[in-house]
Coordinates of C-alpha atoms and ligand atoms in Angstrom, one line a residue:
Chain K
M1 CA 0.0 0.0 0.0
K2 CA 1.6 3.2 -1.2
V3 CA 0.5 6.5 0.4
L4 CA 1.2 10.0 -0.7
A5 CA 1.0 12.7 2.0
I6 CA 0.8 16.4 1.2
D7 CA 1.2 19.3 3.7
T8 CA 1.1 22.9 2.4
S9 CA -0.8 24.4 5.2
N10 CA 2.0 26.6 6.6
Y11 CA 5.5 27.7 5.7
V12 CA 6.7 24.2 6.0
M13 CA 5.9 22.3 2.8
G14 CA 6.1 18.6 3.1
I15 CA 5.5 15.6 0.8
A16 CA 6.0 12.0 1.8
L17 CA 5.7 8.7 0.1
I18 CA 5.3 5.7 2.3
E19 CA 4.8 2.0 1.6
E20 CA 3.6 -0.2 4.5
D21 CA 5.9 0.6 7.4
K22 CA 8.6 2.1 5.2
V23 CA 9.2 5.7 4.3
L24 CA 10.2 5.6 0.6
G25 CA 10.9 9.3 0.4
E26 CA 10.2 12.6 1.9
Y27 CA 10.6 16.2 0.8
I28 CA 10.5 19.1 3.2
T29 CA 11.3 22.8 3.2
N30 CA 10.7 25.5 5.7
L31 CA 10.6 28.6 3.4
Q32 CA 8.3 31.5 2.8
K33 CA 8.0 30.6 -0.9
N34 CA 5.1 30.0 -3.2
H35 CA 3.6 26.5 -2.5
S36 CA 1.4 26.7 -5.5
V37 CA 4.4 26.8 -7.9
R38 CA 6.5 24.3 -6.0
V39 CA 4.3 21.5 -4.7
M40 CA 3.3 19.7 -7.9
P41 CA 6.8 19.6 -9.3
C42 CA 8.0 18.3 -6.0
I43 CA 5.4 15.5 -6.0
E44 CA 6.4 14.7 -9.5
A45 CA 10.1 14.6 -8.6
L46 CA 9.6 12.5 -5.5
L47 CA 7.5 9.9 -7.2
K48 CA 9.9 9.7 -10.0
E49 CA 12.9 9.2 -7.7
C50 CA 11.0 6.4 -5.9
N51 CA 10.0 4.9 -9.3
V52 CA 6.3 5.1 -8.5
N53 CA 3.6 6.0 -11.0
P54 CA 0.7 8.1 -9.9
S55 CA -1.5 5.2 -10.9
E56 CA 0.2 3.0 -8.3
L57 CA -0.8 5.2 -5.4
D58 CA -3.3 3.6 -3.0
K59 CA -4.2 6.5 -0.8
I60 CA -3.8 10.3 -0.5
V61 CA -3.3 12.0 2.9
V62 CA -3.5 15.7 3.3
A63 CA -3.0 18.2 6.1
K64 CA -6.4 19.9 6.3
G65 CA -5.6 22.9 8.4
P66 CA -5.6 25.0 10.4
G67 CA -3.0 27.3 8.7
S68 CA -2.8 29.8 5.9
Y69 CA -6.2 29.7 4.2
T70 CA -4.6 29.8 0.7
G71 CA -1.9 27.4 1.7
V72 CA -4.3 24.8 3.1
R73 CA -6.5 25.1 0.0
I74 CA -3.7 24.4 -2.4
G75 CA -2.9 21.1 -0.7
V76 CA -6.5 20.1 -0.2
T77 CA -7.4 20.9 -3.9
I78 CA -4.5 18.8 -5.2
A79 CA -5.2 16.0 -2.7
K80 CA -8.9 15.8 -3.4
T81 CA -8.4 16.1 -7.2
L82 CA -5.7 13.4 -7.2
A83 CA -7.7 11.0 -4.9
W84 CA -10.9 11.5 -6.9
T85 CA -9.3 11.1 -10.3
L86 CA -7.2 8.1 -9.3
K87 CA -10.2 6.6 -7.6
I88 CA -8.4 6.0 -4.4
P89 CA -9.3 7.0 -0.8
L90 CA -8.5 10.4 0.8
A91 CA -7.9 11.1 4.5
G92 CA -7.5 14.5 6.0
V93 CA -5.4 15.0 9.1
S94 CA -5.3 18.1 11.3
S95 CA -2.2 20.1 10.5
L96 CA -1.7 20.5 14.3
E97 CA -2.0 16.8 14.9
A98 CA 0.7 16.1 12.3
L99 CA 3.0 18.5 14.1
A100 CA 2.1 17.1 17.5
A101 CA 3.4 13.7 16.3
N102 CA 6.9 15.0 16.7
G103 CA 6.5 14.9 20.5
R104 CA 6.4 11.1 20.4
F105 CA 8.5 10.3 23.5
F106 CA 7.4 13.2 25.6
N107 CA 5.7 12.3 28.9
G108 CA 2.9 14.9 29.2
Y109 CA 0.7 17.0 27.0
I110 CA 1.7 18.3 23.6
S111 CA 0.6 21.7 22.4
P112 CA 1.4 22.2 18.7
L113 CA 0.9 25.8 17.6
F114 CA 0.9 28.1 14.6
D115 CA 0.8 31.9 15.1
A116 CA -2.5 33.4 14.0
R117 CA -1.5 37.1 14.5
R118 CA -2.8 39.7 17.0
G119 CA -1.8 37.6 19.9
Q120 CA -3.7 34.6 18.7
V121 CA -2.6 31.0 17.9
Y122 CA -4.0 27.9 16.3
T123 CA -3.4 25.1 18.7
G124 CA -4.8 22.0 20.3
L125 CA -3.8 19.5 23.0
Y126 CA -2.5 16.1 22.3
E127 CA -1.0 13.2 24.2
Y128 CA 0.7 9.9 23.3
R129 CA -1.2 7.2 25.2
G130 CA 0.2 3.6 24.7
G131 CA 2.2 4.9 21.7
I132 CA -0.9 6.3 20.0
L133 CA -1.4 10.0 19.5
E134 CA -4.7 11.2 20.9
A135 CA -6.4 14.5 20.9
V136 CA -7.1 15.7 24.5
Q137 CA -8.7 19.0 23.4
E138 CA -9.8 19.9 20.0
D139 CA -8.0 22.3 17.7
R140 CA -8.9 25.9 18.2
N141 CA -8.1 29.6 17.5
I142 CA -7.4 31.3 20.8
L143 CA -5.5 34.1 22.4
L144 CA -2.2 32.7 23.5
T145 CA -2.5 34.1 27.0
D146 CA -6.0 32.5 27.4
W147 CA -4.6 29.2 26.2
A148 CA -1.7 29.3 28.7
E149 CA -4.0 30.1 31.6
A150 CA -6.2 27.2 30.6
L151 CA -3.2 24.9 30.5
K152 CA -1.9 26.2 33.9
V153 CA -5.0 24.8 35.7
M154 CA -4.1 21.3 34.4
K155 CA -0.8 21.3 36.4
R156 CA 1.0 19.0 34.0
P157 CA 4.1 19.5 31.7
V158 CA 3.2 20.7 28.2
L159 CA 5.5 20.4 25.3
F160 CA 5.2 23.3 22.8
L161 CA 6.0 22.5 19.2
G162 CA 6.1 24.6 16.0
N163 CA 8.3 27.2 14.3
D164 CA 6.2 30.0 15.7
V165 CA 6.7 28.9 19.3
S166 CA 9.6 31.3 19.6
L167 CA 7.2 34.2 19.2
H168 CA 5.3 33.2 22.3
Q169 CA 8.0 31.5 24.4
E170 CA 8.3 34.3 26.9
S171 CA 4.6 34.6 27.6
L172 CA 4.3 30.8 28.0
K173 CA 7.2 30.6 30.4
E174 CA 5.8 33.5 32.4
I175 CA 2.4 31.9 32.9
L176 CA 3.3 28.2 33.0
G177 CA 6.7 28.3 34.6
E178 CA 8.4 24.9 34.9
H179 CA 5.4 23.2 33.2
S180 CA 6.3 24.7 29.9
V181 CA 8.7 22.6 27.8
F182 CA 10.0 23.7 24.5
G183 CA 10.9 21.4 21.6
S184 CA 14.3 21.7 19.9
V185 CA 14.5 23.2 16.4
S186 CA 14.6 19.7 14.8
L187 CA 11.1 19.0 16.2
H188 CA 9.4 22.3 15.1
S189 CA 8.6 21.4 11.5
P190 CA 5.8 18.9 10.9
R191 CA 7.1 15.8 9.2
P192 CA 5.1 14.7 6.1
N193 CA 5.9 11.0 6.9
E194 CA 4.2 11.4 10.3
L195 CA 1.3 12.9 8.4
A196 CA 1.2 9.8 6.1
F197 CA 1.2 7.4 9.0
L198 CA -1.5 9.3 10.9
G199 CA -3.6 9.3 7.7
L200 CA -3.6 5.5 7.8
T201 CA -5.3 5.6 11.2
K202 CA -8.1 7.9 9.9
P203 CA -11.4 6.9 8.2
D204 CA -11.7 7.8 4.5
D205 CA -13.2 11.1 3.8
D206 CA -16.0 11.9 1.3
I207 CA -13.8 13.3 -1.5
H208 CA -16.3 15.6 -3.2
K209 CA -17.4 17.1 0.1
F210 CA -13.9 17.4 1.6
V211 CA -12.9 20.9 2.6
P212 CA -10.2 22.4 4.8
N213 CA -10.7 22.9 8.5
Y214 CA -10.2 26.7 8.5
I215 CA -11.4 26.9 12.2
R216 CA -12.3 30.5 11.5
L217 CA -15.1 31.8 9.4
A218 CA -14.1 34.2 6.6
E219 CA -14.0 37.8 8.0
A220 CA -16.9 39.0 5.8
E221 CA -19.0 36.1 7.1
T222 CA -18.3 36.9 10.7
K223 CA -19.3 40.6 10.1
W224 CA -22.4 39.6 8.2
L225 CA -23.5 37.3 11.1
E226 CA -22.9 40.0 13.6
Q227 CA -25.1 42.3 11.6
Q228 CA -27.8 39.7 11.4
N229 CA -27.7 39.3 15.2
N230 CA -27.7 43.0 15.8
S231 CA -30.8 43.5 13.6
L232 CA -32.8 40.9 15.4
Chain W
M1 CA -8.3 11.8 -37.7
K2 CA -8.8 11.6 -34.0
D3 CA -11.0 14.3 -32.4
Q4 CA -9.2 16.9 -30.3
L5 CA -10.9 17.1 -26.9
I6 CA -10.0 19.9 -24.6
L7 CA -11.0 19.9 -20.9
G8 CA -11.5 23.6 -19.8
I9 CA -11.4 24.7 -16.2
E10 CA -12.3 28.3 -15.1
T11 CA -12.3 29.6 -11.5
S12 CA -11.2 33.2 -11.8
C13 CA -14.1 34.8 -10.0
D14 CA -17.3 33.4 -8.6
E15 CA -18.2 30.6 -11.0
T16 CA -16.7 27.1 -10.7
A17 CA -16.8 26.0 -14.3
V18 CA -15.6 22.9 -16.3
A19 CA -16.3 22.1 -19.9
V20 CA -15.3 19.8 -22.7
V21 CA -15.0 21.2 -26.2
R22 CA -14.4 19.1 -29.4
N23 CA -12.1 20.4 -32.1
G24 CA -12.3 23.9 -30.7
R25 CA -15.9 24.4 -31.8
D26 CA -18.3 21.9 -30.4
I27 CA -19.4 22.0 -26.8
L28 CA -19.8 18.5 -25.3
A29 CA -20.3 19.7 -21.8
N30 CA -20.4 23.2 -20.2
V31 CA -21.0 23.0 -16.4
V32 CA -21.1 26.2 -14.4
A33 CA -21.7 26.2 -10.6
S34 CA -22.5 29.8 -9.7
Q35 CA -21.9 31.2 -6.2
I36 CA -23.9 34.3 -6.8
E37 CA -26.5 33.5 -4.2
S38 CA -23.8 33.2 -1.5
H39 CA -22.2 36.6 -2.5
K40 CA -25.4 38.5 -2.7
R41 CA -25.6 39.0 1.0
F42 CA -22.3 40.8 0.9
G43 CA -23.2 43.1 -2.0
G44 CA -20.4 41.8 -4.1
V45 CA -17.9 39.0 -4.5
V46 CA -15.9 38.3 -1.4
P47 CA -12.6 36.7 -2.5
E48 CA -12.1 34.4 0.5
I49 CA -15.7 33.1 0.3
A50 CA -15.2 32.6 -3.5
S51 CA -12.1 30.5 -2.9
R52 CA -13.9 28.4 -0.2
H53 CA -16.7 27.6 -2.6
H54 CA -14.4 26.6 -5.4
V55 CA -12.8 24.0 -3.1
E56 CA -16.2 22.6 -2.3
E57 CA -17.3 22.4 -5.9
I58 CA -14.3 21.6 -8.0
T59 CA -14.3 17.8 -8.2
F60 CA -18.1 17.7 -8.4
V61 CA -18.1 20.0 -11.4
I62 CA -15.2 18.1 -13.2
E63 CA -17.1 14.9 -12.7
E64 CA -20.3 16.3 -14.0
A65 CA -18.6 17.7 -17.1
L66 CA -16.9 14.4 -17.9
R67 CA -20.2 12.6 -17.4
Q68 CA -22.1 14.9 -19.7
A69 CA -19.5 14.7 -22.3
G70 CA -19.4 10.9 -21.9
I71 CA -15.6 10.8 -22.0
D72 CA -12.8 9.4 -20.0
Y73 CA -9.3 10.8 -19.3
N74 CA -7.8 8.7 -22.1
D75 CA -9.9 10.7 -24.5
I76 CA -8.6 14.1 -23.4
T77 CA -6.1 15.8 -25.6
A78 CA -5.2 18.6 -23.2
I79 CA -6.4 20.5 -20.2
A80 CA -6.8 24.3 -20.5
V81 CA -7.1 26.3 -17.3
T82 CA -7.5 30.0 -16.6
E83 CA -4.2 31.2 -15.1
G84 CA -5.3 34.9 -14.9
P85 CA -6.4 37.6 -14.6
G86 CA -8.8 37.2 -11.7
L87 CA -8.9 36.7 -7.9
V88 CA -5.7 35.0 -7.0
G89 CA -7.2 32.6 -4.4
A90 CA -9.9 31.6 -6.7
L91 CA -7.6 31.1 -9.7
L92 CA -5.4 28.9 -7.5
I93 CA -8.1 26.3 -7.1
G94 CA -8.6 25.8 -10.9
V95 CA -4.9 25.9 -11.6
N96 CA -4.0 23.3 -8.9
A97 CA -6.9 21.0 -9.8
A98 CA -5.8 21.2 -13.5
K99 CA -2.2 20.4 -12.5
A100 CA -3.3 17.4 -10.4
L101 CA -5.3 16.0 -13.3
S102 CA -2.5 16.6 -15.8
F103 CA 0.0 14.9 -13.5
A104 CA -2.3 11.9 -12.6
H105 CA -3.0 11.0 -16.3
N106 CA 0.0 12.6 -18.0
I107 CA -2.2 15.0 -20.1
P108 CA -0.7 18.2 -21.6
L109 CA -1.5 21.4 -19.6
I110 CA -2.2 24.8 -21.1
G111 CA -2.6 28.1 -19.2
V112 CA -5.2 30.5 -20.7
H113 CA -5.9 34.2 -20.4
H114 CA -9.4 34.8 -19.2
I115 CA -10.2 37.6 -21.6
S116 CA -9.0 35.6 -24.6
G117 CA -11.5 33.1 -23.4
H118 CA -14.4 35.6 -23.6
I119 CA -13.3 36.4 -27.1
Y120 CA -13.1 32.7 -28.1
A121 CA -16.6 32.1 -26.8
N122 CA -17.6 33.4 -30.2
R123 CA -15.9 30.6 -31.9
L124 CA -18.4 28.2 -30.3
I125 CA -21.0 30.0 -32.4
T126 CA -19.3 30.7 -35.7
E127 CA -15.8 30.3 -37.2
L128 CA -13.5 33.3 -36.6
K129 CA -12.6 35.3 -39.6
F130 CA -9.5 37.5 -39.5
P131 CA -8.6 40.2 -39.1
L132 CA -11.2 40.8 -36.5
L133 CA -12.0 43.2 -33.7
A134 CA -13.4 42.1 -30.3
L135 CA -15.2 44.4 -27.9
V136 CA -14.7 42.9 -24.4
V137 CA -17.0 44.3 -21.8
S138 CA -17.2 42.8 -18.3
G139 CA -17.1 43.6 -14.6
G140 CA -13.4 43.9 -14.7
H141 CA -12.6 44.8 -18.3
T142 CA -13.5 47.1 -21.1
E143 CA -11.2 46.5 -24.1
L144 CA -11.0 46.6 -27.8
V145 CA -8.8 43.8 -29.0
Y146 CA -7.5 43.4 -32.6
M147 CA -6.7 39.9 -33.9
K148 CA -4.9 39.4 -37.2
E149 CA -4.8 35.6 -36.7
H150 CA -5.6 32.9 -34.1
A151 CA -4.2 33.4 -30.6
S152 CA -2.8 36.8 -31.6
F153 CA -4.2 39.5 -29.3
E154 CA -3.4 43.2 -29.7
V155 CA -5.2 45.5 -27.2
I156 CA -5.8 48.7 -29.0
G157 CA -8.0 50.3 -26.3
E158 CA -8.7 49.8 -22.7
T159 CA -10.3 51.5 -19.7
R160 CA -8.3 54.0 -17.8
D161 CA -10.4 53.7 -14.7
D162 CA -13.5 51.8 -14.1
A163 CA -14.6 48.9 -16.3
A164 CA -18.1 49.3 -17.8
G165 CA -19.4 46.5 -15.7
E166 CA -18.0 48.1 -12.6
A167 CA -19.7 51.4 -13.4
Y168 CA -23.0 49.5 -13.8
D169 CA -22.6 47.9 -10.4
K170 CA -21.8 51.2 -8.7
V171 CA -24.7 53.1 -10.4
A172 CA -27.0 50.2 -9.4
R173 CA -25.9 50.5 -5.8
T174 CA -26.6 54.2 -5.9
L175 CA -30.1 53.4 -7.1
N176 CA -30.4 50.9 -4.2
M177 CA -30.5 47.8 -6.4
P178 CA -29.3 44.5 -5.3
Y179 CA -26.0 43.0 -6.4
P180 CA -25.2 42.2 -9.2
G181 CA -26.5 45.5 -10.6
G182 CA -25.8 45.3 -14.3
P183 CA -28.9 43.3 -15.3
H184 CA -31.1 45.4 -13.0
I185 CA -30.0 48.6 -14.7
D186 CA -30.5 47.1 -18.1
R187 CA -34.0 46.1 -17.3
L188 CA -34.9 49.4 -15.7
A189 CA -33.4 51.3 -18.7
Q190 CA -35.9 49.5 -21.0
E191 CA -38.7 51.2 -19.0
G192 CA -37.3 54.7 -19.1
E193 CA -36.3 57.4 -21.5
P194 CA -32.8 58.8 -21.9
V195 CA -33.9 62.3 -21.1
I196 CA -31.3 63.2 -18.5
K197 CA -28.1 64.8 -19.9
L198 CA -25.0 62.8 -18.9
P199 CA -21.4 63.2 -20.2
R200 CA -19.7 61.0 -22.6
S201 CA -16.0 60.5 -22.2
W202 CA -14.4 60.4 -25.7
L203 CA -10.9 61.1 -24.4
E204 CA -8.3 62.6 -26.8
E205 CA -8.9 62.5 -30.6
G206 CA -8.3 59.1 -32.1
S207 CA -8.0 57.2 -28.7
Y208 CA -9.7 53.9 -28.4
D209 CA -9.4 54.0 -24.6
F210 CA -12.4 54.3 -22.3
S211 CA -13.2 56.1 -19.0
F212 CA -16.3 55.6 -17.0
S213 CA -15.6 57.1 -13.6
G214 CA -16.7 60.6 -14.7
L215 CA -20.0 59.2 -15.9
K216 CA -20.5 57.3 -12.7
S217 CA -19.8 60.4 -10.6
A218 CA -22.2 62.4 -12.8
V219 CA -25.0 59.9 -12.1
I220 CA -24.4 60.1 -8.4
N221 CA -24.3 64.0 -8.5
T222 CA -27.5 64.2 -10.5
L223 CA -29.3 62.1 -7.9
H224 CA -27.7 64.0 -5.0
N225 CA -28.6 67.4 -6.5
A226 CA -32.2 66.4 -7.2
E227 CA -32.5 65.2 -3.6
Q228 CA -31.3 68.5 -2.2
R229 CA -33.7 70.4 -4.4
G230 CA -36.5 68.0 -3.4
D231 CA -37.0 67.0 -7.0
H232 CA -38.0 63.6 -8.0
I233 CA -35.9 61.8 -10.6
N234 CA -37.4 58.8 -12.3
P235 CA -34.9 56.0 -11.7
A236 CA -35.9 54.4 -15.0
D237 CA -35.0 57.6 -16.9
L238 CA -31.7 57.8 -15.1
A239 CA -30.9 54.2 -15.8
A240 CA -31.8 54.7 -19.5
S241 CA -29.6 57.9 -19.7
F242 CA -26.7 56.2 -18.0
Q243 CA -27.0 53.1 -20.2
E244 CA -27.2 55.3 -23.3
S245 CA -24.0 57.1 -22.4
V246 CA -22.1 53.9 -21.9
I247 CA -23.3 52.3 -25.0
D248 CA -22.9 55.3 -27.1
V249 CA -19.1 55.4 -26.3
L250 CA -18.7 51.7 -26.7
V251 CA -20.4 51.4 -30.0
T252 CA -19.0 54.5 -31.5
K253 CA -15.4 53.5 -30.7
A254 CA -15.9 49.9 -31.8
L255 CA -17.4 51.1 -35.1
R256 CA -14.5 53.5 -35.7
A257 CA -11.9 50.8 -34.9
A258 CA -13.6 48.3 -37.1
K259 CA -13.4 50.6 -40.1
E260 CA -9.9 51.8 -39.4
Y261 CA -8.5 48.3 -39.0
N262 CA -10.5 47.0 -41.9
V263 CA -11.8 44.0 -40.1
T264 CA -14.1 41.4 -41.5
Q265 CA -15.6 40.4 -38.2
V266 CA -16.6 42.2 -34.9
L267 CA -17.1 40.1 -31.8
L268 CA -18.9 41.1 -28.7
A269 CA -17.5 39.4 -25.5
G270 CA -17.6 39.5 -21.7
G271 CA -20.4 39.5 -19.1
V272 CA -21.8 42.9 -20.1
A273 CA -22.4 41.4 -23.6
A274 CA -25.5 40.0 -22.0
N275 CA -26.8 43.6 -21.9
K276 CA -29.9 44.0 -24.1
G277 CA -29.3 47.7 -24.8
L278 CA -25.7 47.1 -25.9
R279 CA -26.7 44.2 -28.2
A280 CA -29.4 46.2 -29.8
A281 CA -27.2 49.3 -30.4
L282 CA -24.3 47.3 -31.8
T283 CA -26.7 45.4 -34.1
S284 CA -28.2 48.6 -35.5
A285 CA -24.7 50.3 -35.8
F286 CA -23.4 47.5 -38.1
V287 CA -26.6 46.7 -40.0
D288 CA -25.6 48.9 -42.9
I289 CA -22.1 47.5 -43.2
P290 CA -22.6 44.1 -44.8
E291 CA -18.8 43.6 -45.3
I292 CA -18.4 43.4 -41.5
E293 CA -19.9 40.4 -39.8
L294 CA -21.1 41.2 -36.3
V295 CA -21.2 38.2 -33.9
I296 CA -22.9 38.3 -30.5
P297 CA -22.8 35.2 -28.5
P298 CA -25.8 33.9 -26.6
L299 CA -26.1 34.8 -23.0
Y300 CA -24.8 31.6 -21.5
L301 CA -21.5 32.1 -23.4
C302 CA -21.2 35.7 -22.4
T303 CA -20.9 35.1 -18.7
D304 CA -17.9 33.2 -17.2
N305 CA -17.8 29.6 -18.4
A306 CA -15.1 27.0 -19.2
A307 CA -16.1 26.2 -22.7
M308 CA -14.6 29.5 -23.8
I309 CA -11.4 28.6 -22.0
A310 CA -11.3 25.2 -23.7
A311 CA -11.9 27.0 -27.0
V312 CA -8.7 29.0 -26.6
G313 CA -6.9 25.9 -25.3
S314 CA -7.7 24.2 -28.6
V315 CA -5.9 26.9 -30.6
L316 CA -3.0 27.2 -28.2
Y317 CA -2.6 23.4 -28.2
E318 CA -2.3 23.4 -32.0
K319 CA 0.3 26.2 -31.7
G320 CA 2.3 24.0 -29.3
K321 CA 1.8 26.1 -26.2
R322 CA 2.3 24.0 -23.0
A323 CA 2.5 24.7 -19.3
D324 CA 4.5 22.6 -16.8
L325 CA 3.5 21.7 -13.3
A326 CA 5.0 24.9 -12.0
L327 CA 2.1 26.8 -13.6
N328 CA 0.9 29.5 -11.2
A329 CA -2.2 31.7 -10.8
N330 CA -1.4 35.2 -12.1
P331 CA -4.0 37.7 -11.0
G332 CA -2.6 40.5 -13.1
L333 CA -1.8 38.5 -16.2
E334 CA -1.3 40.6 -19.3
M335 CA -2.9 39.6 -22.6
Ligands
ZN1 ZN1 -15.1 37.0 -17.2

């Protein structure tokens, strides 16, 4: 069973090809460069290197967000079009969950995070239980300080992962003290092969209806809903 | 000879569209999923919302087009996709879906300019005869394009400010009409008389460029001044007067360009080509010139669709134009 995994949801762009319990190949960059231009040529190159034809793929896995709206859409569009046209299953995995996988041997909670500007982050809470990554609290968009206060109450060590952690490290330390643990640089980029393996544990999605998990409504929609509520 | 089958994909604004065109002329399928109902509540197209809808629709629409055409991937000669201009987030969905299909089945990929698509919508009605002149009028464009042969586009005039369709939408908003305003103005204009004096912007002598922002301001001022005086202005008359001013300039310049460039065909193209007033005025302007054939596409080919993109793809394919998997969306693509 050959699985192609695609993650374009944030600056880290990752593609992996796995077969059973083997990683055949992986491509990963952490650059603020155009994913739309680069991702398809990278997929093509990786499959070619691994001597795999698109028609030999058995499943597509994609990081479905949260992240950059445009970034997530590029990966999701490619993934759903490929899965649908090759008539193979598609599984979406939280972009945060894929990042949390890097905390495999940590004894405690894992909080993967992406910066969402204006003091906010996209984050969730995960934990490895018996070697399996489980979501303890669902992914959300929250003020970092509110998140840290919520974690403080739990009185357990939390490992923070992600290239944006450095932006919030001081606030986290200040609120959580010794319970805040920070991953090393090598753990901050989500690995596409982790995404691929996580995808194997997920149920197949309905390809036609598959959309990113943006977490947030579009700004225009939020405003529109506010207006509707005000006029009631 | 084997038929040439082009799969067209268009997502530059608020329509998710996929079509199959045979030999550049015959529409086998032309599927358009419009988002207009969703955008109406915002009074215009919201780019982020448009992009989200495209992701929801894209594989549905491709499947439906293939089903209607009764073809499989092996039958497809090439995939043509709109690469620009348009909303970047919206364009990206079509471009990336097209690239995924091209990669999965090893089908040649071609990037298409949206406006050239509007022009080639005419080839789905009748064969193009060169040299020709196309009058492209849409929400984002007002252009006169000269073509001496297939796939050769020379813009001889363009708008310096608002596009005609934009002016329509703004005037409609001033008259408190719902989005999209163009068709409402057109309908209202049929009920009124062009009795209100409004300016026509001819620009400098010999120019084929357009300008509609002055006209738009004049409409707003006319309403505003009447309100202050407590006068009543018949909105139908105002709509008719506005429409007459727009059409007068469009038709006069098109007619002059057609004669100067000695063309054999004049094509109307773009969303505003659906305007009844414009259709009627163009028809009567060219009725006495039998040596110039005037072509006006039916309504369903005037608004955004993918058959027109496939029609351009057909010609570009023959010319050997190909895109690779690094093809990007280009919101400001030049013709
Ligand atoms: Zn258009």
